[in-house]
Amino acid sequence: MDCPRCKSLLIKDTVKDLNTGFEVDTCPSCGGTWFDKNELSQIDKVIEPTFLEIRHIPGKKDQIEPLNCPSCKTSPALHKSEHYRDKKVIIDHCPSCKGIWLDKGELEAIRKENWLITIGKIFNWLIGKE
Ligand SMILES: [Zn+2]
Ligand SMILES: [Zn+2]
């Protein structure tokens, strides 16, 4: 898979929480992270929150740049949604495969508030469970 933002090849990485870890695809160049649906569906199992300091979030200009899904063959344009608690964080998500792209800094911003549960909530909202 190629990075939707800078087209570098994404590499497999493992995001660890206190109790668990799961595989994501990260960009070694721009630092973005791709979560696919199967990865996201495991988040329900995670209980312990992780708190990290908020860091740099990409500027609005970068965040509103259109991106295409790195996972789907047809590369549909990713939809953009403001994070429901922090409007500075724009989340790109695929209408087709329900994957989520987070730019560098966005993951860290979300991590600040119990990020796995937050991403799990966003995922549930995307697939219409909430
Ligand atoms: Zn990239
Ligand atoms: Zn997709």
Short mmCIF file of N, CA and C and ligand atoms in Angstrom, two decimals:
data_model
loop_
_atom_site.label_atom_id
_atom_site.label_comp_id
_atom_site.label_asym_id
_atom_site.label_seq_id
_atom_site.Cartn_x
_atom_site.Cartn_y
_atom_site.Cartn_z
N MET A 1 0.84 -1.20 0.00
CA MET A 1 0.00 0.00 0.00
C MET A 1 0.88 1.25 0.00
N ASP A 2 0.43 2.26 -0.72
CA ASP A 2 1.17 3.52 -0.75
C ASP A 2 0.49 4.56 0.14
N CYS A 3 1.27 5.43 0.68
CA CYS A 3 0.75 6.51 1.51
C CYS A 3 -0.20 7.40 0.70
N PRO A 4 -1.42 7.65 1.22
CA PRO A 4 -2.34 8.51 0.47
C PRO A 4 -1.85 9.96 0.40
N ARG A 5 -0.96 10.34 1.29
CA ARG A 5 -0.51 11.73 1.29
C ARG A 5 0.76 11.93 0.46
N CYS A 6 1.79 11.12 0.73
CA CYS A 6 3.06 11.39 0.05
C CYS A 6 3.52 10.27 -0.87
N LYS A 7 2.68 9.21 -0.98
CA LYS A 7 2.94 8.10 -1.92
C LYS A 7 4.13 7.22 -1.57
N SER A 8 4.69 7.35 -0.38
CA SER A 8 5.74 6.42 0.04
C SER A 8 5.09 5.07 0.35
N LEU A 9 5.89 4.02 0.32
CA LEU A 9 5.37 2.70 0.65
C LEU A 9 5.13 2.61 2.16
N LEU A 10 3.92 2.19 2.52
CA LEU A 10 3.60 2.06 3.95
C LEU A 10 4.27 0.80 4.51
N ILE A 11 4.70 0.89 5.75
CA ILE A 11 5.32 -0.27 6.39
C ILE A 11 4.46 -0.73 7.57
N LYS A 12 4.51 -2.04 7.82
CA LYS A 12 3.75 -2.61 8.94
C LYS A 12 4.39 -2.17 10.26
N ASP A 13 3.54 -1.81 11.18
CA ASP A 13 4.02 -1.43 12.50
C ASP A 13 3.02 -1.96 13.51
N THR A 14 3.43 -2.07 14.74
CA THR A 14 2.51 -2.53 15.77
C THR A 14 2.31 -1.42 16.78
N VAL A 15 1.05 -1.05 16.98
CA VAL A 15 0.73 -0.05 17.99
C VAL A 15 0.45 -0.80 19.28
N LYS A 16 1.14 -0.42 20.32
CA LYS A 16 0.99 -1.14 21.59
C LYS A 16 0.24 -0.31 22.61
N ASP A 17 -0.64 -0.99 23.31
CA ASP A 17 -1.27 -0.40 24.47
C ASP A 17 -0.80 -1.23 25.66
N LEU A 18 -1.32 -0.95 26.83
CA LEU A 18 -0.86 -1.71 27.99
C LEU A 18 -1.17 -3.19 27.88
N ASN A 19 -2.33 -3.50 27.32
CA ASN A 19 -2.77 -4.88 27.30
C ASN A 19 -2.66 -5.57 25.95
N THR A 20 -2.46 -4.82 24.93
CA THR A 20 -2.57 -5.42 23.61
C THR A 20 -1.71 -4.67 22.61
N GLY A 21 -1.64 -5.19 21.41
CA GLY A 21 -0.97 -4.50 20.33
C GLY A 21 -1.63 -4.95 19.05
N PHE A 22 -1.70 -4.10 18.07
CA PHE A 22 -2.21 -4.58 16.78
C PHE A 22 -1.50 -3.89 15.64
N GLU A 23 -1.62 -4.55 14.50
CA GLU A 23 -0.86 -4.12 13.34
C GLU A 23 -1.53 -2.96 12.62
N VAL A 24 -0.72 -1.98 12.28
CA VAL A 24 -1.19 -0.86 11.46
C VAL A 24 -0.17 -0.67 10.34
N ASP A 25 -0.50 0.18 9.39
CA ASP A 25 0.44 0.52 8.33
C ASP A 25 0.84 1.97 8.52
N THR A 26 2.13 2.21 8.65
CA THR A 26 2.56 3.58 8.88
C THR A 26 3.47 4.05 7.75
N CYS A 27 3.51 5.36 7.57
CA CYS A 27 4.34 5.95 6.52
C CYS A 27 5.66 6.42 7.13
N PRO A 28 6.79 5.88 6.66
CA PRO A 28 8.08 6.28 7.21
C PRO A 28 8.45 7.70 6.82
N SER A 29 7.78 8.24 5.84
CA SER A 29 8.12 9.56 5.34
C SER A 29 7.34 10.67 6.05
N CYS A 30 6.00 10.61 6.03
CA CYS A 30 5.21 11.70 6.63
C CYS A 30 4.67 11.32 8.00
N GLY A 31 4.80 10.06 8.40
CA GLY A 31 4.40 9.67 9.76
C GLY A 31 2.91 9.41 9.94
N GLY A 32 2.16 9.31 8.84
CA GLY A 32 0.74 8.99 8.96
C GLY A 32 0.53 7.52 9.29
N THR A 33 -0.69 7.18 9.70
CA THR A 33 -1.02 5.81 10.07
C THR A 33 -2.34 5.40 9.44
N TRP A 34 -2.38 4.21 8.85
CA TRP A 34 -3.61 3.67 8.28
C TRP A 34 -4.13 2.54 9.16
N PHE A 35 -5.40 2.65 9.55
CA PHE A 35 -6.06 1.60 10.33
C PHE A 35 -7.09 0.95 9.42
N ASP A 36 -6.99 -0.35 9.20
CA ASP A 36 -8.05 -0.95 8.41
C ASP A 36 -9.13 -1.50 9.32
N LYS A 37 -10.24 -1.90 8.69
CA LYS A 37 -11.43 -2.28 9.44
C LYS A 37 -11.15 -3.43 10.42
N ASN A 38 -10.36 -4.41 9.97
CA ASN A 38 -10.09 -5.55 10.84
C ASN A 38 -9.29 -5.14 12.08
N GLU A 39 -8.38 -4.23 11.87
CA GLU A 39 -7.61 -3.73 13.00
C GLU A 39 -8.52 -2.98 13.97
N LEU A 40 -9.37 -2.14 13.40
CA LEU A 40 -10.24 -1.31 14.24
C LEU A 40 -11.24 -2.14 15.03
N SER A 41 -11.66 -3.25 14.45
CA SER A 41 -12.69 -4.04 15.13
C SER A 41 -12.15 -4.73 16.37
N GLN A 42 -10.82 -4.75 16.52
CA GLN A 42 -10.24 -5.36 17.72
C GLN A 42 -10.20 -4.41 18.90
N ILE A 43 -10.52 -3.16 18.65
CA ILE A 43 -10.33 -2.15 19.69
C ILE A 43 -11.28 -2.34 20.88
N ASP A 44 -12.42 -2.96 20.63
CA ASP A 44 -13.36 -3.25 21.70
C ASP A 44 -12.70 -3.97 22.87
N LYS A 45 -11.68 -4.75 22.57
CA LYS A 45 -11.04 -5.56 23.61
C LYS A 45 -10.14 -4.75 24.53
N VAL A 46 -9.85 -3.54 24.13
CA VAL A 46 -8.88 -2.75 24.87
C VAL A 46 -9.57 -1.96 25.97
N ILE A 47 -9.02 -2.03 27.15
CA ILE A 47 -9.65 -1.35 28.29
C ILE A 47 -8.77 -0.23 28.81
N GLU A 48 -7.50 -0.52 29.04
CA GLU A 48 -6.64 0.47 29.67
C GLU A 48 -6.31 1.64 28.74
N PRO A 49 -6.56 2.85 29.17
CA PRO A 49 -6.23 4.00 28.35
C PRO A 49 -4.74 4.33 28.39
N THR A 50 -4.29 4.97 27.35
CA THR A 50 -2.92 5.45 27.31
C THR A 50 -2.96 6.96 27.10
N PHE A 51 -2.25 7.68 27.91
CA PHE A 51 -2.24 9.13 27.78
C PHE A 51 -0.88 9.61 27.32
N LEU A 52 -0.86 10.35 26.27
CA LEU A 52 0.37 10.93 25.77
C LEU A 52 0.16 12.42 25.53
N GLU A 53 1.24 13.10 25.53
CA GLU A 53 1.19 14.54 25.35
C GLU A 53 0.77 14.92 23.92
N ILE A 54 0.00 15.99 23.81
CA ILE A 54 -0.40 16.47 22.49
C ILE A 54 0.82 17.08 21.80
N ARG A 55 0.93 16.81 20.51
CA ARG A 55 2.05 17.35 19.75
C ARG A 55 1.57 18.09 18.51
N HIS A 56 2.45 18.15 17.54
CA HIS A 56 2.15 18.90 16.33
C HIS A 56 1.03 18.25 15.51
N ILE A 57 0.06 19.04 15.11
CA ILE A 57 -0.99 18.59 14.21
C ILE A 57 -0.78 19.31 12.88
N PRO A 58 -0.94 18.61 11.76
CA PRO A 58 -0.76 19.29 10.46
C PRO A 58 -1.69 20.47 10.33
N GLY A 59 -1.26 21.48 9.59
CA GLY A 59 -2.08 22.67 9.37
C GLY A 59 -3.36 22.32 8.62
N LYS A 60 -4.35 23.20 8.76
CA LYS A 60 -5.64 23.00 8.11
C LYS A 60 -5.47 22.78 6.61
N LYS A 61 -4.54 23.50 6.01
CA LYS A 61 -4.33 23.41 4.57
C LYS A 61 -3.95 21.99 4.16
N ASP A 62 -3.03 21.37 4.92
CA ASP A 62 -2.64 19.99 4.63
C ASP A 62 -3.80 19.04 4.90
N GLN A 63 -4.53 19.34 5.94
CA GLN A 63 -5.58 18.42 6.33
C GLN A 63 -6.74 18.39 5.36
N ILE A 64 -6.99 19.52 4.67
CA ILE A 64 -8.14 19.52 3.75
C ILE A 64 -7.75 19.07 2.34
N GLU A 65 -6.48 18.81 2.12
CA GLU A 65 -6.03 18.30 0.83
C GLU A 65 -6.69 16.94 0.58
N PRO A 66 -7.28 16.75 -0.62
CA PRO A 66 -7.96 15.47 -0.86
C PRO A 66 -6.99 14.29 -0.90
N LEU A 67 -7.37 13.20 -0.27
CA LEU A 67 -6.57 11.99 -0.26
C LEU A 67 -7.41 10.85 -0.82
N ASN A 68 -6.74 9.83 -1.35
CA ASN A 68 -7.46 8.68 -1.87
C ASN A 68 -7.12 7.44 -1.04
N CYS A 69 -8.07 6.52 -0.95
CA CYS A 69 -7.88 5.33 -0.13
C CYS A 69 -6.68 4.51 -0.63
N PRO A 70 -5.75 4.18 0.28
CA PRO A 70 -4.60 3.37 -0.13
C PRO A 70 -4.93 1.89 -0.21
N SER A 71 -6.07 1.50 0.30
CA SER A 71 -6.40 0.09 0.45
C SER A 71 -7.32 -0.43 -0.65
N CYS A 72 -8.26 0.39 -1.10
CA CYS A 72 -9.22 -0.05 -2.12
C CYS A 72 -8.60 0.04 -3.51
N LYS A 73 -8.92 -0.93 -4.35
CA LYS A 73 -8.40 -0.95 -5.73
C LYS A 73 -8.83 0.28 -6.51
N THR A 74 -10.05 0.75 -6.27
CA THR A 74 -10.57 1.88 -7.04
C THR A 74 -10.12 3.22 -6.45
N SER A 75 -9.39 3.18 -5.31
CA SER A 75 -8.89 4.40 -4.66
C SER A 75 -9.93 5.51 -4.54
N PRO A 76 -11.05 5.23 -3.90
CA PRO A 76 -12.05 6.31 -3.73
C PRO A 76 -11.47 7.43 -2.87
N ALA A 77 -11.99 8.64 -3.06
CA ALA A 77 -11.55 9.76 -2.23
C ALA A 77 -11.97 9.49 -0.79
N LEU A 78 -11.06 9.78 0.13
CA LEU A 78 -11.40 9.63 1.54
C LEU A 78 -12.31 10.78 1.97
N HIS A 79 -13.29 10.46 2.78
CA HIS A 79 -14.17 11.48 3.35
C HIS A 79 -13.46 12.12 4.53
N LYS A 80 -13.80 13.37 4.80
CA LYS A 80 -13.17 14.09 5.90
C LYS A 80 -14.20 14.42 6.97
N SER A 81 -13.83 14.14 8.21
CA SER A 81 -14.71 14.48 9.32
C SER A 81 -13.88 15.11 10.42
N GLU A 82 -14.45 16.12 11.04
CA GLU A 82 -13.77 16.70 12.20
C GLU A 82 -13.97 15.76 13.37
N HIS A 83 -12.92 15.59 14.14
CA HIS A 83 -13.04 14.79 15.34
C HIS A 83 -14.06 15.46 16.25
N TYR A 84 -14.96 14.66 16.80
CA TYR A 84 -16.09 15.26 17.50
C TYR A 84 -15.71 16.05 18.75
N ARG A 85 -14.50 15.80 19.28
CA ARG A 85 -14.11 16.59 20.45
C ARG A 85 -13.04 17.62 20.16
N ASP A 86 -12.26 17.39 19.12
CA ASP A 86 -11.21 18.35 18.80
C ASP A 86 -11.30 18.69 17.32
N LYS A 87 -11.90 19.84 17.02
CA LYS A 87 -12.17 20.22 15.64
C LYS A 87 -10.90 20.53 14.85
N LYS A 88 -9.77 20.60 15.55
CA LYS A 88 -8.51 20.79 14.84
C LYS A 88 -8.06 19.51 14.16
N VAL A 89 -8.61 18.40 14.60
CA VAL A 89 -8.21 17.10 14.06
C VAL A 89 -9.21 16.68 12.98
N ILE A 90 -8.72 16.59 11.74
CA ILE A 90 -9.56 16.15 10.63
C ILE A 90 -9.22 14.69 10.35
N ILE A 91 -10.22 13.85 10.41
CA ILE A 91 -10.00 12.42 10.21
C ILE A 91 -10.44 12.04 8.80
N ASP A 92 -9.55 11.39 8.06
CA ASP A 92 -9.88 10.90 6.72
C ASP A 92 -10.33 9.45 6.84
N HIS A 93 -11.47 9.15 6.25
CA HIS A 93 -11.94 7.76 6.33
C HIS A 93 -12.51 7.33 5.00
N CYS A 94 -12.38 6.02 4.71
CA CYS A 94 -12.80 5.49 3.42
C CYS A 94 -14.27 5.08 3.47
N PRO A 95 -15.08 5.59 2.54
CA PRO A 95 -16.50 5.23 2.53
C PRO A 95 -16.71 3.78 2.12
N SER A 96 -15.70 3.19 1.50
CA SER A 96 -15.85 1.84 0.98
C SER A 96 -15.35 0.77 1.96
N CYS A 97 -14.07 0.86 2.38
CA CYS A 97 -13.53 -0.20 3.24
C CYS A 97 -13.56 0.18 4.72
N LYS A 98 -13.98 1.41 5.04
CA LYS A 98 -14.10 1.89 6.43
C LYS A 98 -12.75 2.02 7.13
N GLY A 99 -11.67 2.07 6.37
CA GLY A 99 -10.38 2.33 6.98
C GLY A 99 -10.28 3.79 7.41
N ILE A 100 -9.33 4.07 8.29
CA ILE A 100 -9.14 5.44 8.79
C ILE A 100 -7.68 5.84 8.61
N TRP A 101 -7.45 7.03 8.08
CA TRP A 101 -6.10 7.56 7.94
C TRP A 101 -5.91 8.68 8.96
N LEU A 102 -4.85 8.58 9.74
CA LEU A 102 -4.52 9.66 10.68
C LEU A 102 -3.14 10.20 10.31
N ASP A 103 -3.05 11.51 10.16
CA ASP A 103 -1.75 12.12 9.90
C ASP A 103 -0.94 12.13 11.17
N LYS A 104 0.37 12.29 10.97
CA LYS A 104 1.26 12.41 12.12
C LYS A 104 0.75 13.53 13.01
N GLY A 105 0.73 13.30 14.28
CA GLY A 105 0.23 14.33 15.19
C GLY A 105 -1.22 14.10 15.55
N GLU A 106 -2.01 13.63 14.58
CA GLU A 106 -3.42 13.38 14.88
C GLU A 106 -3.56 12.18 15.82
N LEU A 107 -2.77 11.16 15.55
CA LEU A 107 -2.81 10.00 16.43
C LEU A 107 -2.38 10.40 17.84
N GLU A 108 -1.34 11.22 17.89
CA GLU A 108 -0.86 11.66 19.20
C GLU A 108 -1.89 12.53 19.91
N ALA A 109 -2.60 13.36 19.12
CA ALA A 109 -3.63 14.22 19.72
C ALA A 109 -4.76 13.37 20.29
N ILE A 110 -5.14 12.34 19.55
CA ILE A 110 -6.22 11.48 19.99
C ILE A 110 -5.77 10.61 21.16
N ARG A 111 -4.51 10.21 21.12
CA ARG A 111 -3.96 9.39 22.21
C ARG A 111 -4.11 10.08 23.55
N LYS A 112 -4.05 11.40 23.51
CA LYS A 112 -4.14 12.18 24.72
C LYS A 112 -5.42 11.85 25.47
N GLU A 113 -6.45 11.51 24.75
CA GLU A 113 -7.70 11.19 25.44
C GLU A 113 -8.10 9.76 25.14
N ASN A 114 -7.31 8.85 25.64
CA ASN A 114 -7.72 7.47 25.58
C ASN A 114 -7.97 7.05 24.14
N TRP A 115 -6.89 7.07 23.37
CA TRP A 115 -7.03 7.04 21.92
C TRP A 115 -7.66 5.79 21.34
N LEU A 116 -7.40 4.65 21.92
CA LEU A 116 -7.98 3.43 21.33
C LEU A 116 -9.49 3.45 21.42
N ILE A 117 -9.99 3.89 22.56
CA ILE A 117 -11.43 3.94 22.73
C ILE A 117 -12.02 4.99 21.80
N THR A 118 -11.28 6.11 21.64
CA THR A 118 -11.74 7.17 20.74
C THR A 118 -11.84 6.65 19.31
N ILE A 119 -10.79 5.97 18.87
CA ILE A 119 -10.81 5.45 17.50
C ILE A 119 -11.90 4.40 17.35
N GLY A 120 -12.07 3.60 18.39
CA GLY A 120 -13.15 2.61 18.37
C GLY A 120 -14.52 3.27 18.23
N LYS A 121 -14.69 4.40 18.93
CA LYS A 121 -15.96 5.14 18.84
C LYS A 121 -16.17 5.69 17.44
N ILE A 122 -15.09 6.24 16.86
CA ILE A 122 -15.18 6.80 15.51
C ILE A 122 -15.55 5.69 14.54
N PHE A 123 -14.92 4.54 14.73
CA PHE A 123 -15.19 3.40 13.85
C PHE A 123 -16.66 2.97 13.97
N ASN A 124 -17.15 2.87 15.18
CA ASN A 124 -18.55 2.48 15.37
C ASN A 124 -19.49 3.48 14.72
N TRP A 125 -19.10 4.76 14.81
CA TRP A 125 -19.91 5.80 14.20
C TRP A 125 -19.88 5.66 12.67
N LEU A 126 -18.70 5.35 12.13
CA LEU A 126 -18.57 5.21 10.68
C LEU A 126 -19.40 4.05 10.13
N ILE A 127 -19.42 2.95 10.88
CA ILE A 127 -20.17 1.80 10.36
C ILE A 127 -21.62 1.83 10.83
N GLY A 128 -21.99 2.91 11.52
CA GLY A 128 -23.40 3.10 11.85
C GLY A 128 -23.89 2.35 13.06
N LYS A 129 -22.97 1.95 13.94
CA LYS A 129 -23.39 1.26 15.14
C LYS A 129 -23.89 2.22 16.22
N GLU A 130 -23.52 3.49 16.08
CA GLU A 130 -23.97 4.46 17.08
C GLU A 130 -24.78 5.58 16.41
ZN ZN B 1 3.35 9.58 3.78
ZN ZN B 2 -10.91 1.99 1.12
#
